PDB file of C-alpha atoms in Angstrom:
ATOM      1  CA  MET A   1       4.664   7.976 -16.931  1.00 84.00           C
ATOM      2  CA  THR A   2       1.739   9.789 -18.608  1.00 88.00           C
ATOM      3  CA  VAL A   3      -1.431   8.108 -19.922  1.00 86.00           C
ATOM      4  CA  ASN A   4      -4.690   9.884 -20.900  1.00 86.00           C
ATOM      5  CA  GLY A   5      -3.736  13.126 -19.142  1.00 87.00           C
ATOM      6  CA  GLN A   6      -2.758  11.357 -15.899  1.00 89.00           C
ATOM      7  CA  THR A   7       0.906  11.584 -14.876  1.00 93.00           C
ATOM      8  CA  ILE A   8       2.370   9.264 -12.243  1.00 92.00           C
ATOM      9  CA  GLY A   9       5.877   9.853 -10.894  1.00 93.00           C
ATOM     10  CA  TYR A  10       7.949   7.640  -8.612  1.00 93.00           C
ATOM     11  CA  ASN A  11      10.580   8.895  -6.153  1.00 94.00           C
ATOM     12  CA  LEU A  12      12.853   6.055  -5.049  1.00 94.00           C
ATOM     13  CA  ASP A  13      14.644   5.414  -1.765  1.00 92.00           C
ATOM     14  CA  PRO A  14      18.380   4.515  -1.685  1.00 92.00           C
ATOM     15  CA  GLN A  15      17.540   0.819  -2.171  1.00 92.00           C
ATOM     16  CA  GLY A  16      15.543   1.528  -5.348  1.00 92.00           C
ATOM     17  CA  ARG A  17      12.105   0.973  -3.796  1.00 93.00           C
ATOM     18  CA  ALA A  18       9.189   3.349  -4.478  1.00 93.00           C
ATOM     19  CA  ARG A  19       9.338   5.840  -1.586  1.00 94.00           C
ATOM     20  CA  GLU A  20       6.759   8.286  -2.934  1.00 94.00           C
ATOM     21  CA  ILE A  21       4.142   7.983  -5.680  1.00 93.00           C
ATOM     22  CA  VAL A  22       2.898  11.325  -7.028  1.00 94.00           C
ATOM     23  CA  SER A  23      -0.135  11.546  -9.359  1.00 91.00           C
ATOM     24  CA  THR A  24      -1.104  14.712 -11.226  1.00 92.00           C
ATOM     25  CA  GLY A  25      -3.688  15.440 -13.900  1.00 89.00           C
ATOM     26  CA  LYS A  26      -7.237  14.095 -13.640  1.00 85.00           C
ATOM     27  CA  LYS A  27      -6.629  12.720 -10.139  1.00 83.00           C
ATOM     28  CA  VAL A  28      -4.068  14.301  -7.808  1.00 86.00           C
ATOM     29  CA  SER A  29      -2.549  12.240  -4.997  1.00 89.00           C
ATOM     30  CA  ASP A  30       0.682  11.753  -3.099  1.00 94.00           C
ATOM     31  CA  VAL A  31       1.350   8.452  -1.315  1.00 94.00           C
ATOM     32  CA  THR A  32       4.440   7.809   0.827  1.00 95.00           C
ATOM     33  CA  ASN A  33       5.582   4.211   1.430  1.00 95.00           C
ATOM     34  CA  HIS A  34       7.344   3.248   4.680  1.00 94.00           C
ATOM     35  CA  TYR A  35       9.429   0.062   4.883  1.00 93.00           C
ATOM     36  CA  ALA A  36      10.168  -1.933   8.058  1.00 89.00           C
ATOM     37  CA  GLY A  37      13.229  -3.675   6.655  1.00 83.00           C
ATOM     38  CA  PRO A  38      14.545  -5.369   3.545  1.00 84.00           C
ATOM     39  CA  GLY A  39      12.153  -6.343   0.783  1.00 81.00           C
ATOM     40  CA  SER A  40       9.937  -4.478  -1.651  1.00 85.00           C
ATOM     41  CA  ALA A  41       6.641  -4.547   0.282  1.00 85.00           C
ATOM     42  CA  PRO A  42       5.871  -1.437   2.332  1.00 90.00           C
ATOM     43  CA  ALA A  43       4.951  -1.951   6.004  1.00 91.00           C
ATOM     44  CA  TRP A  44       2.567   1.014   5.858  1.00 92.00           C
ATOM     45  CA  THR A  45       1.583   3.888   3.577  1.00 94.00           C
ATOM     46  CA  VAL A  46       0.203   7.379   4.165  1.00 95.00           C
ATOM     47  CA  ASN A  47      -1.325   9.867   1.721  1.00 92.00           C
ATOM     48  CA  THR A  48      -1.470  13.671   1.789  1.00 88.00           C
ATOM     49  CA  SER A  49      -4.879  13.726   3.506  1.00 88.00           C
ATOM     50  CA  GLY A  50      -3.413  11.758   6.446  1.00 90.00           C
ATOM     51  CA  GLU A  51      -5.106   8.445   5.689  1.00 93.00           C
ATOM     52  CA  TRP A  52      -2.853   5.459   6.333  1.00 96.00           C
ATOM     53  CA  THR A  53      -2.830   1.736   5.556  1.00 94.00           C
ATOM     54  CA  ARG A  54      -0.837  -0.881   7.468  1.00 94.00           C
ATOM     55  CA  ASN A  55      -0.032  -4.221   5.846  1.00 88.00           C
ATOM     56  CA  ILE A  56       0.072  -7.032   8.422  1.00 87.00           C
ATOM     57  CA  SER A  57       2.327  -9.905   7.365  1.00 82.00           C
ATOM     58  CA  GLY A  58       1.652 -13.566   7.972  1.00 79.00           C
ATOM     59  CA  ILE A  59       2.728 -16.948   6.679  1.00 73.00           C
ATOM     60  CA  GLY A  60       3.194 -16.718   2.907  1.00 65.00           C
ATOM     61  CA  GLY A  61       2.558 -12.981   2.592  1.00 69.00           C
ATOM     62  CA  PHE A  62      -0.041 -10.507   3.782  1.00 72.00           C
ATOM     63  CA  ALA A  63      -2.427 -11.740   6.453  1.00 87.00           C
ATOM     64  CA  ALA A  64      -4.467  -8.559   6.945  1.00 90.00           C
ATOM     65  CA  VAL A  65      -4.796  -4.875   6.061  1.00 90.00           C
ATOM     66  CA  GLN A  66      -5.662  -2.131   8.547  1.00 93.00           C
ATOM     67  CA  ASN A  67      -6.908   1.310   7.457  1.00 93.00           C
ATOM     68  CA  ASN A  68      -6.785   4.354   9.761  1.00 94.00           C
ATOM     69  CA  GLY A  69      -6.911   2.359  13.014  1.00 89.00           C
ATOM     70  CA  GLU A  70     -10.032   0.416  12.042  1.00 91.00           C
ATOM     71  CA  THR A  71     -10.396  -3.319  12.673  1.00 92.00           C
ATOM     72  CA  PRO A  72      -8.032  -5.245  10.361  1.00 92.00           C
ATOM     73  CA  VAL A  73      -9.489  -7.044   7.333  1.00 92.00           C
ATOM     74  CA  LEU A  74      -8.116 -10.553   6.796  1.00 92.00           C
ATOM     75  CA  GLN A  75      -6.649 -11.362   3.372  1.00 88.00           C
ATOM     76  CA  LEU A  76      -7.275 -14.975   2.321  1.00 87.00           C
ATOM     77  CA  THR A  77      -4.753 -16.258  -0.222  1.00 84.00           C
ATOM     78  CA  ASN A  78      -4.374 -19.300  -2.436  1.00 84.00           C
ATOM     79  CA  LEU A  79      -1.206 -21.436  -2.561  1.00 83.00           C
ATOM     80  CA  HIS A  80       0.293 -19.036  -5.125  1.00 81.00           C
ATOM     81  CA  GLY A  81      -0.074 -16.128  -2.684  1.00 76.00           C
ATOM     82  CA  ASP A  82      -2.811 -14.279  -4.595  1.00 83.00           C
ATOM     83  CA  VAL A  83      -5.534 -12.668  -2.468  1.00 85.00           C
ATOM     84  CA  ILE A  84      -8.732 -14.495  -3.420  1.00 91.00           C
ATOM     85  CA  ALA A  85     -11.077 -13.256  -0.672  1.00 91.00           C
ATOM     86  CA  THR A  86     -11.292 -10.942   2.305  1.00 91.00           C
ATOM     87  CA  ALA A  87     -12.893 -11.644   5.676  1.00 91.00           C
ATOM     88  CA  TYR A  88     -14.048  -9.119   8.247  1.00 90.00           C
ATOM     89  CA  LEU A  89     -13.538  -9.955  11.910  1.00 84.00           C
ATOM     90  CA  SER A  90     -17.158  -8.995  12.638  1.00 80.00           C
TER      91      SER A  90
END
């Protein structure tokens, strides 16, 4: 897909999920998704500079997000499952 000089490509895994997202053009990046099991939500992602994000599941969806080993940030959701606020453990 190309929009305004930015091209984003998707490499899929055997189950048809986005395994790698490659951006070229104005902003260059490469993000690899890792899955813990069935489903379309990645358990964690890593980019080419070595930064990683871990999605922590809970009741009804994501409960928290952890970046590069830092303290997790809680994700507060509404009944629909949309993240409406974040809360820091500090």
